Each structure stands twice: as structure tokens, then as C-alpha cells.
CSV table of C-alpha atoms in Angstrom, one decimal:
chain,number,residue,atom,x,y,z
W,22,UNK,CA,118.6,70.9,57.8
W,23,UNK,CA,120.8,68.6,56.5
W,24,UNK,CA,118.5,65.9,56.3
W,25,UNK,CA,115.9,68.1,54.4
W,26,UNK,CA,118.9,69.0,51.7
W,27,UNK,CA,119.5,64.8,51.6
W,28,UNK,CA,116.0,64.0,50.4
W,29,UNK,CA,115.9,67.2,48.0
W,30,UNK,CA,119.0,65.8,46.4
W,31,UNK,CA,117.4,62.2,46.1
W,32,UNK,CA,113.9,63.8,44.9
W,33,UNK,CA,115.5,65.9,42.0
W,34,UNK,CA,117.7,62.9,40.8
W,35,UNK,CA,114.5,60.7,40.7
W,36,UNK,CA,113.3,63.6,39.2
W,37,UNK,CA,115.8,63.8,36.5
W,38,UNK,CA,115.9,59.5,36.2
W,39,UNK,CA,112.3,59.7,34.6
W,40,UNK,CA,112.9,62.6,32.4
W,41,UNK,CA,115.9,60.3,30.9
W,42,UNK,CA,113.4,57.0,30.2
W,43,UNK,CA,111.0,59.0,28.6
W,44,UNK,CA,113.0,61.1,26.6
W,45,UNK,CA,114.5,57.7,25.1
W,46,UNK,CA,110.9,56.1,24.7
W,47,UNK,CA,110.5,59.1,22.6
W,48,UNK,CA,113.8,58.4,20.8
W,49,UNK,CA,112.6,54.9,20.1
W,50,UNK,CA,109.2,55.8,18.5
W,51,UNK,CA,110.6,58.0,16.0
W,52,UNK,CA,107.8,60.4,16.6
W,53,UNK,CA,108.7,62.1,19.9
W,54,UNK,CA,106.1,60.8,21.8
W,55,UNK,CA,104.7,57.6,23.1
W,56,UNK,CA,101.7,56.0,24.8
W,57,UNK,CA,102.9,53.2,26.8
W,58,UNK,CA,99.6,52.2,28.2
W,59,UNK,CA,98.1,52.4,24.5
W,60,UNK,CA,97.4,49.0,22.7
W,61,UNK,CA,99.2,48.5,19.0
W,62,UNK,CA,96.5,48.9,16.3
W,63,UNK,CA,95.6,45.5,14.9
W,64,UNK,CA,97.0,44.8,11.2
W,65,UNK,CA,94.5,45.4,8.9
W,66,UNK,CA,94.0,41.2,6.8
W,67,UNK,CA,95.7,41.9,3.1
W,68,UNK,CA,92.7,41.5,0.7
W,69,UNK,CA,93.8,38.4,-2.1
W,70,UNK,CA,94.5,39.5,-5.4
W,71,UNK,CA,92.0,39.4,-8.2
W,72,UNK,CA,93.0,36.2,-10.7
W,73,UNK,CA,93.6,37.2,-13.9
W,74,UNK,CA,91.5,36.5,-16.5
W,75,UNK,CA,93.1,33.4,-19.1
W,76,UNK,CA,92.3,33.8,-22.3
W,77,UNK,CA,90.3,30.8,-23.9
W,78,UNK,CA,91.6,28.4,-25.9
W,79,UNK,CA,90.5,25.6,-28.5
W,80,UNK,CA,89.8,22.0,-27.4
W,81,UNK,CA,93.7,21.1,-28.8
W,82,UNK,CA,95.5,22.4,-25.5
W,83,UNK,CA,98.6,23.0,-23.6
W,84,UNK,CA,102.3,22.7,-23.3
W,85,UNK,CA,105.1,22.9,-26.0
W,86,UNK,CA,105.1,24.4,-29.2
W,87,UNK,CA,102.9,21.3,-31.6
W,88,UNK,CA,99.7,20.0,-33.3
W,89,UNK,CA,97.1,18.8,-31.3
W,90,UNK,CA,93.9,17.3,-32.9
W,91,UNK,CA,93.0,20.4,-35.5
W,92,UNK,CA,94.7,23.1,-33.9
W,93,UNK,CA,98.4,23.7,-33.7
W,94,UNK,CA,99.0,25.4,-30.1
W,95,UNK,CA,101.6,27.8,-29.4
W,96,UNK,CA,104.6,28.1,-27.0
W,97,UNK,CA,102.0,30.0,-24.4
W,98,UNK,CA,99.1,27.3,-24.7
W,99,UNK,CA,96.7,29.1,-26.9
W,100,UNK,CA,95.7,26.9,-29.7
W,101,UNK,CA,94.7,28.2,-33.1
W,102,UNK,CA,92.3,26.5,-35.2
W,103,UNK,CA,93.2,25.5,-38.5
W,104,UNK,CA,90.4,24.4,-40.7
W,105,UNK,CA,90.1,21.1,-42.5
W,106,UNK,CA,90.1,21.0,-46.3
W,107,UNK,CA,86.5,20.1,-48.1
W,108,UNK,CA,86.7,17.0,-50.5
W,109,UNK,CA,85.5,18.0,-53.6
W,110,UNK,CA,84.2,14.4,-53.3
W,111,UNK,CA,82.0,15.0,-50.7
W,112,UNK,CA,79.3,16.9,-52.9
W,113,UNK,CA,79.1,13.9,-55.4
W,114,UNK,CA,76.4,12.2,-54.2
W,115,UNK,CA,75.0,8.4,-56.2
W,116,UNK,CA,72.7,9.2,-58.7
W,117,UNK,CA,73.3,13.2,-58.8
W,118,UNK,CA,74.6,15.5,-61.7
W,119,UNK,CA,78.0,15.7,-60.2
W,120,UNK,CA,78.3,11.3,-60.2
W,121,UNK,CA,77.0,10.9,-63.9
W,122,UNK,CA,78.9,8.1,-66.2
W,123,UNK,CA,78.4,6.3,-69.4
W,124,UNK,CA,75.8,3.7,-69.4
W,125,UNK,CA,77.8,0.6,-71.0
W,126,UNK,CA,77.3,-3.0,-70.9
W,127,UNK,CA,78.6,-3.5,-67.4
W,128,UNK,CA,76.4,-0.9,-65.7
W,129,UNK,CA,73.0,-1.5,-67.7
W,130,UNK,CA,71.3,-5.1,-68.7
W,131,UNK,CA,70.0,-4.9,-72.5
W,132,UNK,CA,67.5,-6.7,-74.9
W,133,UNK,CA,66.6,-7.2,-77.9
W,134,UNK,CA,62.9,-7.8,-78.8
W,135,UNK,CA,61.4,-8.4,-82.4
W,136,UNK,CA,58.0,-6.5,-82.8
W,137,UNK,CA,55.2,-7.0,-85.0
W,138,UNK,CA,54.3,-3.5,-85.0
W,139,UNK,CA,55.7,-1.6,-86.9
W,140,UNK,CA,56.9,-4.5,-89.4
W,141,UNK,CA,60.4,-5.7,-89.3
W,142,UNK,CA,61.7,-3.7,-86.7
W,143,UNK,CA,63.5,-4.6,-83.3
W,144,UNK,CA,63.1,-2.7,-80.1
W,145,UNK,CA,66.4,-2.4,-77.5
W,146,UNK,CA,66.1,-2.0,-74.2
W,147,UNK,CA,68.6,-0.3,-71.9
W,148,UNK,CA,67.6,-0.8,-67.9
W,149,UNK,CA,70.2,0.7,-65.3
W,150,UNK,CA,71.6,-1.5,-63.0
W,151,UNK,CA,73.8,0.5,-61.6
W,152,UNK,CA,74.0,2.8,-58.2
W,153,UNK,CA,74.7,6.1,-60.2
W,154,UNK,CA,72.8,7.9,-63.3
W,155,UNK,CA,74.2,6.9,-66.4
W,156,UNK,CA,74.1,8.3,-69.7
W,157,UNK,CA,73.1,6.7,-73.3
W,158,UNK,CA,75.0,9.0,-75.5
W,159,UNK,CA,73.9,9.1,-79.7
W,160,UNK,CA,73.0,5.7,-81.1
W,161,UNK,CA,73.9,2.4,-80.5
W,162,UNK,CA,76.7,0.5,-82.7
W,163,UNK,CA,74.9,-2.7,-83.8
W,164,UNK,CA,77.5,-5.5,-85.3
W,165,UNK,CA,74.9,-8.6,-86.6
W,166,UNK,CA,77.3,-11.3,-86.3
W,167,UNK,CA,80.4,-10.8,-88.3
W,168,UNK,CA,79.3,-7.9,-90.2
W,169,UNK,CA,82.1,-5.4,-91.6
W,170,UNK,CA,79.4,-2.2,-91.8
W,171,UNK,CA,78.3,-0.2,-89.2
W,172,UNK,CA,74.3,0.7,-89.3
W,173,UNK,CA,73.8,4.7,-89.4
W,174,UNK,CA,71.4,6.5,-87.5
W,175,UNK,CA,67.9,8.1,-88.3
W,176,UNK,CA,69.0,11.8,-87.8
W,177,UNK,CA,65.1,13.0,-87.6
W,178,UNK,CA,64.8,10.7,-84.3
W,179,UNK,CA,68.0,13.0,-82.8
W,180,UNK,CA,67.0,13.9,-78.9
W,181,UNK,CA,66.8,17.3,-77.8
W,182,UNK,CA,68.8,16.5,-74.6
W,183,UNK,CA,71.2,13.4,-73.5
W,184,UNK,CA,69.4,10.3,-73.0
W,185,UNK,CA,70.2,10.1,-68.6
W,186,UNK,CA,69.0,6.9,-66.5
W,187,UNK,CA,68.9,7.2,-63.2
W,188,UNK,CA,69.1,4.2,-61.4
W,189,UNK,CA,66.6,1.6,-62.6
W,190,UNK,CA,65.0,3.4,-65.6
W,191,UNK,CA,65.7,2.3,-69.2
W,192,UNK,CA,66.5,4.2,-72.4
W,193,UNK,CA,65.8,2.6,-75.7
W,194,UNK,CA,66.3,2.2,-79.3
W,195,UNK,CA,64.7,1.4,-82.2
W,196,UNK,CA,66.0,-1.2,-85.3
W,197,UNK,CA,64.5,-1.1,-88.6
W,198,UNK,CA,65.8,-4.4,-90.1
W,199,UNK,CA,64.8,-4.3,-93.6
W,200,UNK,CA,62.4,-2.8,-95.8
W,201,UNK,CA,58.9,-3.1,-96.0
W,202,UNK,CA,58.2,-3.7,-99.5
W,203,UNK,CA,61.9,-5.9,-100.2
W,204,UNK,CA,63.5,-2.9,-101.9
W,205,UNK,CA,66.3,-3.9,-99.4
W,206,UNK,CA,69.7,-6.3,-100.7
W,207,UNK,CA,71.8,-8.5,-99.1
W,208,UNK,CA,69.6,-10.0,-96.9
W,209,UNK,CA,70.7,-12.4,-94.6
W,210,UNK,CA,69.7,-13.8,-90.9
W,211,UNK,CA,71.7,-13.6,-88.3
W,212,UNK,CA,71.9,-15.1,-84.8
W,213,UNK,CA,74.4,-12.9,-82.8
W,214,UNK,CA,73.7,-9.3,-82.2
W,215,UNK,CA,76.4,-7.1,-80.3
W,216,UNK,CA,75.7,-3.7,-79.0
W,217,UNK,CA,78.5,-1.0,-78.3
W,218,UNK,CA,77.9,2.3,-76.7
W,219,UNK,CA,79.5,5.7,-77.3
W,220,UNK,CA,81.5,7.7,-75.2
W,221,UNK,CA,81.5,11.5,-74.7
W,222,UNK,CA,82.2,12.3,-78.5
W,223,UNK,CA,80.8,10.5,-81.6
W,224,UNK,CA,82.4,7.4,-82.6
W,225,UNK,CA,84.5,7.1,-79.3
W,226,UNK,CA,84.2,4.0,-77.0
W,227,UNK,CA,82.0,4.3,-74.1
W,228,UNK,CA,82.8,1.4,-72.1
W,229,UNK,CA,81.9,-2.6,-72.5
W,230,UNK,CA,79.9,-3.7,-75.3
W,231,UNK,CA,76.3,-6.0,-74.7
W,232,UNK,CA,75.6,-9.1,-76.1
W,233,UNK,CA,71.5,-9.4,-76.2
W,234,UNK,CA,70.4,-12.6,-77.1
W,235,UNK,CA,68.6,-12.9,-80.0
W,236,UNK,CA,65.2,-15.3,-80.6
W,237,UNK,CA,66.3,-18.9,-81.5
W,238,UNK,CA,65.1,-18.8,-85.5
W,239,UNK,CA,67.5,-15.4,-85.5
W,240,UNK,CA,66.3,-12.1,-87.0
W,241,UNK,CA,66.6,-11.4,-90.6
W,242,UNK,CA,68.3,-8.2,-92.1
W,243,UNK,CA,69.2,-6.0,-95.3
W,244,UNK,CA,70.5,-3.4,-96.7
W,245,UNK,CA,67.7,-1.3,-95.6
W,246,UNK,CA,69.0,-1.7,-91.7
W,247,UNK,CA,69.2,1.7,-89.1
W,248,UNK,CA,69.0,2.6,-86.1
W,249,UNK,CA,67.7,5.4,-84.0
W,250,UNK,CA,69.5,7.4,-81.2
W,251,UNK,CA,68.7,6.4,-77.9
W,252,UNK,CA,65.6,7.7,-76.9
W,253,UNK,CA,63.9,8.7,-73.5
W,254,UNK,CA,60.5,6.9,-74.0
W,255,UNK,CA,59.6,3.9,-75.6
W,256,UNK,CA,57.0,5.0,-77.7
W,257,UNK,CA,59.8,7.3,-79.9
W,258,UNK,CA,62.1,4.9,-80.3
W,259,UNK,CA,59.2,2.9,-82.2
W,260,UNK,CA,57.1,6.5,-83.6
W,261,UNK,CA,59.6,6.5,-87.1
């Protein structure tokens, strides 16, 4: 009997032992319950975060607030653009509109040529040597050795239009040096001829005079002497 009421006592306080652990197991899980034979669930691999995008910038790049080639860049890195000025200069081209200039004597050669037809009249020549179009503006200022008079021009041989040479064409002139039928005075021959050129308004200097030689016996002149304006073809410089 007694020994019956001995293992009775030991059985309930084994008993009671494991109703102690698993009431703290419980504890410890937090949720009142606990599978000790179960496995832990495996951790689920964090995805990797999705870059974000960077904005683009210009070929000048990076760092400190400055210029860099032909952007100036920020404190961040992004660059703007800032465009470059267009020379005016870079639309004049040689031997266009925009590039024209005076034909003078130290763009253009010049002669001088005595012609039989028509009678006692000299025919002048003006040839662009130059890289750029040049223009022949009104007549040319003749000066026969040291002559104090200034020959005037034919006004019905007055061009429509400027008188423009591109490079390598000529413009011309016409000289009547006396009169036919010697109604002319003051005649005299001379052996120097020197030919100045107008600038942009009549009577104004247009750059470096020509001195075309003249044949060796000279060319005689009166009274009678004019000039055209400088003409476009040769035959209207001669056609008056």
C-alpha cells in the first residue's frame, strides 16, 4: 500500500515536471504554442533594389561646380550646353557679295592700248588679280603726266549697274584723246599716264593708283580728251 502511494507521488510530480517545460516553451515563443520537432522556415533571399535611373548628361562631365569644354556643369554633374557664337565672318566667303572691295591698283593689273579704230582713242583694261570680287566704281581719273585738269566723263556711257570683277575678269574703259577733225587745243604728247580709282562716293579715293605704261613714241592729247565709266564689256567701252 505504501509502495503503491510512493510511485503515485513520483508519477504525478513527473507529471507536473513536463506541464512546467512546456508551459515555458510556450512562454518563449510568444504565441502559446510550439512545435519542437518542426524545422524553422528558411529566410526568404531579399530581392536587390532596382538602380535608379541617372539622368544624362553632355560630353563636359562631372565633379565641382566649372566649365568643361562647351558646357558649364553643375554642383550635381549634369552639364548644360551653352552654345558657341557664329562669326559673322564665317558667311563671307572669297569672291561672294558679302567679300566685295574696290578694285584699285594693288588688286587689279591695268593697260593702256592705242587703237586704230575708232580714231584717236585708247582702250584701258582692268584684269582682277585678286582672290575676292572687286568693284570698278564711275570712271577712271586719268593724270597725262603733270597735267593740272582732270578729264570728265561721257555721262551717255553711264552703266546701269556697278561694274563687279570676279576674280580674273576685266572691266574697261574707253579714252577719246583728241578730236577727229583738230577742233581740239592744247595739244600735247605725253609719255606718263596715271590711273586712280574711286571709292564708294564720287570723287573719293578708292585705293592705290596704276601706272600703265604707255607706247614708246607716247600718245598725243587735247582739249577734246574724256573718258567713259568703266564698263562691263569691251565692246561699250569702244561703242561711243
Amino acid at each position: 500500500m505504501a509502495q503503491r502511494a510512493t510511485r503515485r507521488v513520483r508519477l504525478l510530480a513527473a507529471t507536473g515536471a513536463a506541464v512546467a517545460a512546456l508551459a515555458l516553451t510556450a512562454c518563449e515563443d510568444g504565441t502559446g504554442t510550439r512545435d519542437e520537432g518542426a524545422s524553422a522556415p528558411a529566410t526568404t533571399a531579399s530581392q536587390p533594389a532596382t538602380p535608379t535611373p541617372t539622368p544624362k548628361t553632355s560630353e563636359a562631365t562631372t565633379g565641382a561646380t566649372g566649365t568643361t569644354g562647351t558646357g558649364t556643369t553643375t554642383g550635381s554633374g549634369t552639364a548644360r550646353s551653352t552654345p558657341s557664337p557664329v562669326s559673322d565672318t564665317a558667311t563671307k566667303k572669297p569672291g561672294s557679295g558679302t567679300s566685295r572691295v574696290l578694285c584699285n591698283g594693288s588688286n587689279t593689273t591695268v593697260t593702256a592700248q592705242p587703237l586704230s579704230r575708232p580714231l584717236n582713242h585708247l582702250l584701258l583694261t582692268v584684269r582682277n588679280t585678286g582672290s575676292r570680287t572687286c568693284d570698278l566704281t564711275y570712271y577712271p581719273v586719268l593724270r597725262f603726266d603733270e597735267m593740272q585738269w582732270v578729264p570728265q566723263p561721257d555721262e551717255a556711257t553711264h552703266p546701269q549697274a556697278v561694274t563687279t570683277l570676279a576674280p580674273g575678269e576685266s572691266g574697261y574703259a574707253g579714252v577719246l584723246l583728241s578730236a577727229a577733225d583738230g577742233s581740239g587745243d592744247g595739244g600735247t604728247t605725253a609719255e606718263k599716264l596715271t590711273v586712280a580709282f574711286q571709292g564708294m562716293t564720287p570723287n573719293s579715293s578708292g585705293g592705290a593708283s596704276a601706272t600703265p605704261p604707255l607706247p614708246a613714241k607716247g600718245v598725243y592729247y587735247d582739249s577734246s580728251l574724256r573718258v567713259t565709266y568703266w564698263q562691263q564689256d569691251r565692246s561699250d567701252a569702244l561703242d561711243w
